[in-house]
Short mmCIF file of C-alpha atoms and ligand atoms in Angstrom, two decimals:
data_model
loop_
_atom_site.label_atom_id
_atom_site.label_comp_id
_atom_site.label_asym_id
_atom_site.label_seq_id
_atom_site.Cartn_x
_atom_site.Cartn_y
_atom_site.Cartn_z
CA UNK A 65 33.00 97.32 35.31
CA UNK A 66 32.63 100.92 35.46
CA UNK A 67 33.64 100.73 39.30
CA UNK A 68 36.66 98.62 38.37
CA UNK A 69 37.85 101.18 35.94
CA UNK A 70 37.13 104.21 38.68
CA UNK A 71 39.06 102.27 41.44
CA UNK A 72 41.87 101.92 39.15
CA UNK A 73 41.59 105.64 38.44
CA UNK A 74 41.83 106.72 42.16
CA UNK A 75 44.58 104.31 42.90
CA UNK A 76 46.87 106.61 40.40
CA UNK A 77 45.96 109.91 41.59
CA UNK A 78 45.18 111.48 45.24
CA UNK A 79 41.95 110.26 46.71
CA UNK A 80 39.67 113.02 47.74
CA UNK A 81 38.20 111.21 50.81
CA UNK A 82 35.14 112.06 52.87
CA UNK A 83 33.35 111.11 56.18
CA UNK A 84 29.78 112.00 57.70
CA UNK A 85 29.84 115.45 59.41
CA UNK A 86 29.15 114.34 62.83
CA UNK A 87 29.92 117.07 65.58
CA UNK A 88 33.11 118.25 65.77
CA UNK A 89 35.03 115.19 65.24
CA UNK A 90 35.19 116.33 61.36
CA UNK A 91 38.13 118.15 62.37
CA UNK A 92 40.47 115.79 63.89
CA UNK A 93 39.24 113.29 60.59
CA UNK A 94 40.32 116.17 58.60
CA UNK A 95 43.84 116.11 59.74
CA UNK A 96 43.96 112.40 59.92
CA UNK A 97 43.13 112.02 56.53
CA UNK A 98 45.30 115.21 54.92
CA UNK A 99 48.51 114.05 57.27
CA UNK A 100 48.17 109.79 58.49
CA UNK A 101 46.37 108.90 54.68
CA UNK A 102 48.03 112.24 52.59
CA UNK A 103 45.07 112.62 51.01
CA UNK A 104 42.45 115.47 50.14
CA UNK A 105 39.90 116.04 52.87
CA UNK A 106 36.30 116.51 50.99
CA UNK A 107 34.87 119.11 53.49
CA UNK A 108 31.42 118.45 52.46
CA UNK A 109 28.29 121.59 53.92
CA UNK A 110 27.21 121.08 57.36
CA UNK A 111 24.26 119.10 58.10
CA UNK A 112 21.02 120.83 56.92
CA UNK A 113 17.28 120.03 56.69
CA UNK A 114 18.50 119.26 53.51
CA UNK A 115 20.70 116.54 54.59
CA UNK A 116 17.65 115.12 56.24
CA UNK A 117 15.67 115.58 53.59
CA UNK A 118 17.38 113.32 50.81
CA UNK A 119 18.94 111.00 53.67
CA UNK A 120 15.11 110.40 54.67
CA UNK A 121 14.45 110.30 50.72
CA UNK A 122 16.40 107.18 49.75
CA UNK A 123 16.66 105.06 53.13
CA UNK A 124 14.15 102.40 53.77
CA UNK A 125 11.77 103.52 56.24
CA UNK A 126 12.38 101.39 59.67
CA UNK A 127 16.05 102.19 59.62
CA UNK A 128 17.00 104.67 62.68
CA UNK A 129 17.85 108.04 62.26
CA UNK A 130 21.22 108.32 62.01
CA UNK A 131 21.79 106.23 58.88
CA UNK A 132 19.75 109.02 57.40
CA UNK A 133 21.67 111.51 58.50
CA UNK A 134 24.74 109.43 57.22
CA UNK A 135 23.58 109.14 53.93
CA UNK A 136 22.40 112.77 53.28
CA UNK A 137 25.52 113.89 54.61
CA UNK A 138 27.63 110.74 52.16
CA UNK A 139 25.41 111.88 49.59
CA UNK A 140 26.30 115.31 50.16
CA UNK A 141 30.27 114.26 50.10
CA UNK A 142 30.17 112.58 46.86
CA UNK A 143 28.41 116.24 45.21
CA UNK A 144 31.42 117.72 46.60
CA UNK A 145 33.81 115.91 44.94
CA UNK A 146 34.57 113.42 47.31
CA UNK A 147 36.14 109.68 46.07
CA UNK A 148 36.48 107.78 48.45
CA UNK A 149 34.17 107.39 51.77
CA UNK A 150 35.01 106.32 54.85
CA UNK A 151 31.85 104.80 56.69
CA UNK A 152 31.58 104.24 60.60
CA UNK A 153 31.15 100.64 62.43
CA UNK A 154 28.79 100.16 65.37
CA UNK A 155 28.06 97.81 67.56
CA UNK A 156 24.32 97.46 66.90
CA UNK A 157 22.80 97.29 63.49
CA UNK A 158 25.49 100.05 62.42
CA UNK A 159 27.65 97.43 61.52
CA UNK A 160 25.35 96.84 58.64
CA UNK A 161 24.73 100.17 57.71
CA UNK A 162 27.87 100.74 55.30
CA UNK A 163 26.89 98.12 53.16
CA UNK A 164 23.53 99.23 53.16
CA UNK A 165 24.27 102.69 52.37
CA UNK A 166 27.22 101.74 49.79
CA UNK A 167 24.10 99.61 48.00
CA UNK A 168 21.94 102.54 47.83
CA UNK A 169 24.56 105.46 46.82
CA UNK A 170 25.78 102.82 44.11
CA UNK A 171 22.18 102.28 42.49
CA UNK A 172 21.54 106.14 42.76
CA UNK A 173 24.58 106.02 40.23
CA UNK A 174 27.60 107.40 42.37
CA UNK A 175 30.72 106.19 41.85
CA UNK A 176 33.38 105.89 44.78
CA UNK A 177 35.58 103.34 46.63
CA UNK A 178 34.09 102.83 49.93
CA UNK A 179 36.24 102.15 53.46
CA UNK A 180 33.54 100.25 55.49
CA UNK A 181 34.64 100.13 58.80
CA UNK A 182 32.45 97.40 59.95
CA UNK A 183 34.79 95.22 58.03
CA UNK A 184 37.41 96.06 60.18
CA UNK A 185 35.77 94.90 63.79
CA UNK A 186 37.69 92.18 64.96
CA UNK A 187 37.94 92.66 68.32
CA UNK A 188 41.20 93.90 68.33
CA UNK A 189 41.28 97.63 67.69
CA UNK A 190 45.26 97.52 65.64
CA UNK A 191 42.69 95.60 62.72
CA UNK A 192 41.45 98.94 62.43
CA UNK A 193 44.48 100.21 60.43
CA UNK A 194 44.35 97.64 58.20
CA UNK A 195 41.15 99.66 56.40
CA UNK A 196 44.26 102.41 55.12
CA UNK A 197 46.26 99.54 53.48
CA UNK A 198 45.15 101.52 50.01
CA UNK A 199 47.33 105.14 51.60
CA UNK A 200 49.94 102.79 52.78
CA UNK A 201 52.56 103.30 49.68
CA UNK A 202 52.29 107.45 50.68
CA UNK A 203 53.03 107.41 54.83
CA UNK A 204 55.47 105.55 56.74
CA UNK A 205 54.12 102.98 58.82
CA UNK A 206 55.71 104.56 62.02
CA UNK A 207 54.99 107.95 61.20
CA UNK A 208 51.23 106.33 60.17
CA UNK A 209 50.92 105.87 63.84
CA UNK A 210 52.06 109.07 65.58
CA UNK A 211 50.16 110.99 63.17
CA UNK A 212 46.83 108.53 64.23
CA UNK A 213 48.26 109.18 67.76
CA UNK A 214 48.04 112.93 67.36
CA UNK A 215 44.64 112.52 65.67
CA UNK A 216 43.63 110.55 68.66
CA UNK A 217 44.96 113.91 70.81
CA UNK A 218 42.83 116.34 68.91
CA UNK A 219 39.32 114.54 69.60
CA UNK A 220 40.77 114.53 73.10
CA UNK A 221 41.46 118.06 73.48
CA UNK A 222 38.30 119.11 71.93
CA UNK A 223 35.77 116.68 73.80
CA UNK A 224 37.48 118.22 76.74
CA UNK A 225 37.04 121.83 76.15
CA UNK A 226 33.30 121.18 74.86
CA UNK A 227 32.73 119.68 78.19
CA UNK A 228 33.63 122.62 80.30
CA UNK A 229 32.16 125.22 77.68
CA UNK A 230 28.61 123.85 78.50
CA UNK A 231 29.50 122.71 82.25
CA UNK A 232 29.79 127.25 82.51
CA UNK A 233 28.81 129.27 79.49
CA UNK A 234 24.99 129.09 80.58
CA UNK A 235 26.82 131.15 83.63
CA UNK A 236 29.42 133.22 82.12
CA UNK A 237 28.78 137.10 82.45
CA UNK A 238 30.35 138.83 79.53
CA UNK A 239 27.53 137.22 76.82
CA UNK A 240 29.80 135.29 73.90
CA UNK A 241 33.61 135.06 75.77
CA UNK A 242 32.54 130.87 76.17
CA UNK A 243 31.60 130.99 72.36
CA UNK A 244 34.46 133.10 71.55
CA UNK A 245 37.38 131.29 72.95
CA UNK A 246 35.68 127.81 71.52
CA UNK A 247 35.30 128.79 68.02
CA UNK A 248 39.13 130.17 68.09
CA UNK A 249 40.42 126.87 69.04
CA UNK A 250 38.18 125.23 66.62
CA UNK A 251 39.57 127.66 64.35
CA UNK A 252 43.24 126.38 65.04
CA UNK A 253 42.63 123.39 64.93
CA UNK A 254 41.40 123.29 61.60
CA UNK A 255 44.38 125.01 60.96
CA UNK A 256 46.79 122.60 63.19
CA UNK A 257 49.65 121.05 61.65
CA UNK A 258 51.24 118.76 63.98
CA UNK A 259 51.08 118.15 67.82
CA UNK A 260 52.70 121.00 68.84
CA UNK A 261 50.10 123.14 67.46
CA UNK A 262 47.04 121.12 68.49
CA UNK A 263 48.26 121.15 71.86
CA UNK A 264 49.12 124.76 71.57
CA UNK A 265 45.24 125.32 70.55
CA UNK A 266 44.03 123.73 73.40
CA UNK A 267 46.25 125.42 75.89
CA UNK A 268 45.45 128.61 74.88
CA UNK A 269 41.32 127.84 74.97
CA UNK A 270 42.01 126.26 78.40
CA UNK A 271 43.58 129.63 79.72
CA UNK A 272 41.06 131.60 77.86
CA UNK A 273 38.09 129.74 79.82
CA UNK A 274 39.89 130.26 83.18
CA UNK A 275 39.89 133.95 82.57
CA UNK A 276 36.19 134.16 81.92
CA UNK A 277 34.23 135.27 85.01
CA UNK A 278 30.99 133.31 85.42
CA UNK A 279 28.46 133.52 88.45
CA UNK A 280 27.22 130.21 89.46
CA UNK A 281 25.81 130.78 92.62
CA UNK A 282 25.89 128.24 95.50
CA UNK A 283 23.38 125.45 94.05
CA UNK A 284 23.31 125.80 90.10
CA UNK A 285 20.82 123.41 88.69
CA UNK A 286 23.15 120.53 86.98
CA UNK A 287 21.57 118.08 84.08
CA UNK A 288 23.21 114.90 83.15
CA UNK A 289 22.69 113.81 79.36
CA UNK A 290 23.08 110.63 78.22
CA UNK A 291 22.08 109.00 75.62
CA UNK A 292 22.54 107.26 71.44
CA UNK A 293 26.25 107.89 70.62
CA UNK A 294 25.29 109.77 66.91
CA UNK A 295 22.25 111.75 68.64
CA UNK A 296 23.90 112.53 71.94
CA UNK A 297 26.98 114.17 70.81
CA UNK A 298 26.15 115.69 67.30
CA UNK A 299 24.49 119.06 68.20
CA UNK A 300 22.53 119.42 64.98
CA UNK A 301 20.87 115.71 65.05
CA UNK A 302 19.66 116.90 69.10
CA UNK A 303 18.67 120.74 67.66
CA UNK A 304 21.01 122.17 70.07
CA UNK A 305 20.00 120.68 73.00
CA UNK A 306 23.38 121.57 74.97
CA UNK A 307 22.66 125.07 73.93
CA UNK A 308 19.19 125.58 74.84
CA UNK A 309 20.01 124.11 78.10
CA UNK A 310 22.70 125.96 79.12
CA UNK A 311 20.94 129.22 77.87
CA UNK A 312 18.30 128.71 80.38
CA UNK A 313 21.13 128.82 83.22
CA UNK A 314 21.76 125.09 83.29
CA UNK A 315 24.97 123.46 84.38
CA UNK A 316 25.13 120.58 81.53
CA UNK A 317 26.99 117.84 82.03
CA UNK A 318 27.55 114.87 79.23
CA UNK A 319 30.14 111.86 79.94
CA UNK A 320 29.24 110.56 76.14
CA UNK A 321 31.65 111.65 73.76
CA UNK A 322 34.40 109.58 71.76
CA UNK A 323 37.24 109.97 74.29
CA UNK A 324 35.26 108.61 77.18
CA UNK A 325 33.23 105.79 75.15
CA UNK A 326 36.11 105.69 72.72
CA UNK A 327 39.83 105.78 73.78
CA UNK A 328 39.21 105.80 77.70
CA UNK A 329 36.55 103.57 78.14
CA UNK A 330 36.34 101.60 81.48
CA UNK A 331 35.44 98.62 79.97
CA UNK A 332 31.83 97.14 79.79
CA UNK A 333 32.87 94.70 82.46
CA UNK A 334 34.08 97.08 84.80
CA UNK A 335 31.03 99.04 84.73
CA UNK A 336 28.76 95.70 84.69
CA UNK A 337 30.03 95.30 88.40
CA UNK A 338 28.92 98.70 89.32
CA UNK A 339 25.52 98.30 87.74
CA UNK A 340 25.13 94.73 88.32
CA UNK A 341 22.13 95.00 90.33
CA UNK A 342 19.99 96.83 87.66
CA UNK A 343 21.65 94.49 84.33
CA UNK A 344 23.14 91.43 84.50
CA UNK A 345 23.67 91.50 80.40
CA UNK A 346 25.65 93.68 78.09
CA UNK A 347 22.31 95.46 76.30
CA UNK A 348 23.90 97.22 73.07
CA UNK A 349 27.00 100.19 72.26
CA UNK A 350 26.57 102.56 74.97
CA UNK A 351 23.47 100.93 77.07
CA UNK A 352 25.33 99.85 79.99
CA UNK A 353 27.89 102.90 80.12
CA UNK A 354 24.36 105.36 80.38
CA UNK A 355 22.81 102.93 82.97
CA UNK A 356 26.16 103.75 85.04
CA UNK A 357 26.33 107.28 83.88
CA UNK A 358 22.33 107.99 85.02
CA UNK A 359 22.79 106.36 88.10
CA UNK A 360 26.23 108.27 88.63
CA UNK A 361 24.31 111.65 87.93
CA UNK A 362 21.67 110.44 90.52
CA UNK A 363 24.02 109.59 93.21
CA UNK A 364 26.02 113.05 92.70
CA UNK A 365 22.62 114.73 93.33
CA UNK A 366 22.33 115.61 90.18
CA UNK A 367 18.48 117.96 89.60
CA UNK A 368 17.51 115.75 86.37
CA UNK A 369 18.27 113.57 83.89
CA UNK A 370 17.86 113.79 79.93
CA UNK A 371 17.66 110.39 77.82
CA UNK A 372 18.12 110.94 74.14
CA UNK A 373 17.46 108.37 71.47
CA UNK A 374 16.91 108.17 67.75
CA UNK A 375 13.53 106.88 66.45
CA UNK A 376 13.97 103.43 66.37
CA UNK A 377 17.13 102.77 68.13
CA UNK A 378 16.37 99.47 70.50
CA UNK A 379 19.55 99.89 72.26
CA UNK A 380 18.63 103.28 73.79
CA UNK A 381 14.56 101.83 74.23
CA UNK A 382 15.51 98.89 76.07
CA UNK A 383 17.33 100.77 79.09
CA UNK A 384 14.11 103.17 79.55
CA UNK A 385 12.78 100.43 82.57
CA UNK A 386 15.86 100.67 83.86
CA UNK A 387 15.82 104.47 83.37
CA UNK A 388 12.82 104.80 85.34
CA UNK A 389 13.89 102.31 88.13
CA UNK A 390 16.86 104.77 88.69
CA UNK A 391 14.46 107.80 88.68
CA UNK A 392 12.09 105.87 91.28
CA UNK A 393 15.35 105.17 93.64
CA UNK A 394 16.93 108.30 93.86
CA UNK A 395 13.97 110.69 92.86
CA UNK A 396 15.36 111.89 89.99
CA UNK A 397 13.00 113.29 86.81
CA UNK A 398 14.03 111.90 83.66
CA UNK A 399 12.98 113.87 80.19
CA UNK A 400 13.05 111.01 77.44
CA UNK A 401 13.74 112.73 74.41
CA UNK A 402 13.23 111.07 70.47
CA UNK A 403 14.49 112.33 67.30
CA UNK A 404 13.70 111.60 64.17
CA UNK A 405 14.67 113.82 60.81
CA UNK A 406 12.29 116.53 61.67
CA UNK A 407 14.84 119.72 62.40
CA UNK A 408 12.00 122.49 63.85
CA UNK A 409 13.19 123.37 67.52
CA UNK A 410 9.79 125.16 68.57
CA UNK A 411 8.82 121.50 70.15
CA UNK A 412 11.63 120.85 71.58
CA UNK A 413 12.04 123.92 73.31
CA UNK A 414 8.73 123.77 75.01
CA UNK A 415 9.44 120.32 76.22
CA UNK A 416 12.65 121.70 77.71
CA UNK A 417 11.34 124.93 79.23
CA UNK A 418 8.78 122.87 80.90
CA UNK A 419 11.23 120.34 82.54
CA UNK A 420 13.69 123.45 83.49
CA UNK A 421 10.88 124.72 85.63
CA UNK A 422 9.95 121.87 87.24
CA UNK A 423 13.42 121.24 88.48
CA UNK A 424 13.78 124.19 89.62
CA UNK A 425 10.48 124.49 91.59
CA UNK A 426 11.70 120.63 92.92
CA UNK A 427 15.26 122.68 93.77
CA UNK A 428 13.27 125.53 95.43
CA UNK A 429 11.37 123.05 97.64
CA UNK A 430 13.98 120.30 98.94
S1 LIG B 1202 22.76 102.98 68.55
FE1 LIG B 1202 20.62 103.09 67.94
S2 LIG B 1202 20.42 104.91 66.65
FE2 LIG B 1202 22.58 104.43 66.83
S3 LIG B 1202 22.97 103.21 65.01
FE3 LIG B 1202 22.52 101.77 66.69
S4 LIG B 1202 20.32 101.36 66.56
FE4 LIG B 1202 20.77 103.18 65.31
#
């Protein structure tokens, strides 16, 4: 009853919606949901230990780390003010996470209308849309979709320029230009109106990266990361694992992100053919795209490959055989990384520094 009454509530005035920080795809959400839904972005604190902390508190213990993470970071959004939250599908057990969570935020005593996206997985990616039918009455439906269109070009823009910033700033040689030029466009973007100036943000971070001098030398030692969609690309859930790499002189290289798995995707049965001979079944979300990427890294010659997973994400554990069929074949070493909500780096870094030398004692040698 008391829901009923705060749904009719939000229908009458602007929602104040929210989404779980994840990367830096907060940004393009943000202007999707201030410009496509004209409502009030909640722009809820980054995620912390914190976050982990009361995530960790209030979820059941077997589910995987990310719907922790989510529901610290949804908790978080609804202290902030937020309304209305907008919860992610999945193709594993994600798709029963919203409810989950919505269950456990509602008996904690929140009150907010919930957009579960797993209710929208049809098949048939238009369905999607029909989650904003609540915003409808505020946008045009035309103007809906260049303004999702433009949304679409942000996450673009940005996967892109992340790529090349830690593809060369473990190389650059005036310390902070990389980091400089990145957070500006991040900056903009924020900041970013319409198309024009997203594109405009991008341009201008594109020609700032050109001008940056880096020294690579002949053979720089390249890493290929693949990985569990949440853990892969958000840097706080992998502590910075781009970072530390690329600090230690690493080229690192990533195909995950949402443009590639998300808007540009080959298709699982184009890259079935490719890996045929290692799977003959489609094994979860991004299983079969990171037994093509690992095996693409290890045919490019690639010095070694990092597999990251979330405790207790079977998708990401059942490729590992396969993982270390690939690292037989082509002589590849494979670090197999886990996280769980524990945020201390000191581990971590050891692991990495270890496998950095190694590789490049193997590079010495060959
Ligand atoms: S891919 Fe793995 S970690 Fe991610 S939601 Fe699914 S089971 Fe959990």
């Amino acid at each position: 009853m008391i829901d009923e009454q705060f749904t009719a509530d939000t229908r009458r005035r602007k929602k104040k919606v929210a989404f779980p920080m994840f990367g830096h795809y907060n940004i393009p959400i943000a202007y999707f949901v201030e410009h496509a839904l004209h409502a009030d972005y909640v722009r809820q604190p980054p995620l912390t230990r914190r976050t982990m902390e009361i995530g960790a508190k209030y979820s059941p213990d077997m589910v995987c780390t990310p719907f922790k993470t989510v529901l610290g970071s949804s908790i978080e959004a609804l202290e902030a003010g937020a309304d209305t939250l907008i919860l992610p599908m999945g193709l594993c057990r994600l798709g029963y996470y919203g409810e989950l969570a919505e269950q456990i935020l509602r008996d904690l005593g929140y009150h907010f209308e919930m957009i579960n996206m797993a209710e929208y997985t049809t098949g048939r990616p238009l369905d999607y849309l029909k989650a904003f039918r609540g915003f409808r009455d505020r946008v045009r439906p035309v103007r809906f979709g260049q303004l999702s269109l433009n949304t679409l070009k942000m996450a673009e823009h940005l996967d892109e320029m992340e790529d090349e910033y830690y593809k060369n700033v473990g190389f650059e040689t005036q310390k902070g230009a990389y980091e400089k030029a990145f957070k500006t466009m991040l900056a903009e973007m924020k900041n970013a109106g319409d198309l024009a100036a997203i594109d405009a943000a991008y341009a201008r971070c594109k020609s700032a990266f050109s001008e940056i001098p880096v020294e690579k030398g002949e053979f720089p030692l390249r890493v290929g990361i693949i990985g569990e969609y949440f853990t892969v690309m958000d840097a706080f859930s992998n502590c910075d694992l781009e970072k530390m790499l690329a600090d230690m002189g690493v080229e690192v290289h990533r195909w995950m992100n949402v443009t590639h798995r998300n808007i540009h995707y080959p298709g699982e049965r184009n890259l079935h053919v490719r890996i045929s001979d290692l799977c003959s079944y489609e094994m979860g979300p991004t299983s079969t795209a990171n037994i093509w990427c690992a095996r693409d890294y290890a045919e490019r010659g690639f010095d070694g490959l990092i597999h990251v997973k979330s405790a207790g994400c079977t998708p990401e554990i059942d490729i590992m055989p396969v993982l270390r069929e690939i690292s037989e074949q082509y002589d590849i070493p494979v670090l197999y990384l886990t996280y769980d909500t524990e945020t201390g780096t000191a581990g971590l870094l050891t692991r990495l520094e270890a496998f950095y030398d190694m590789i490049r004692m193997r590079k010495k040698v060959v």
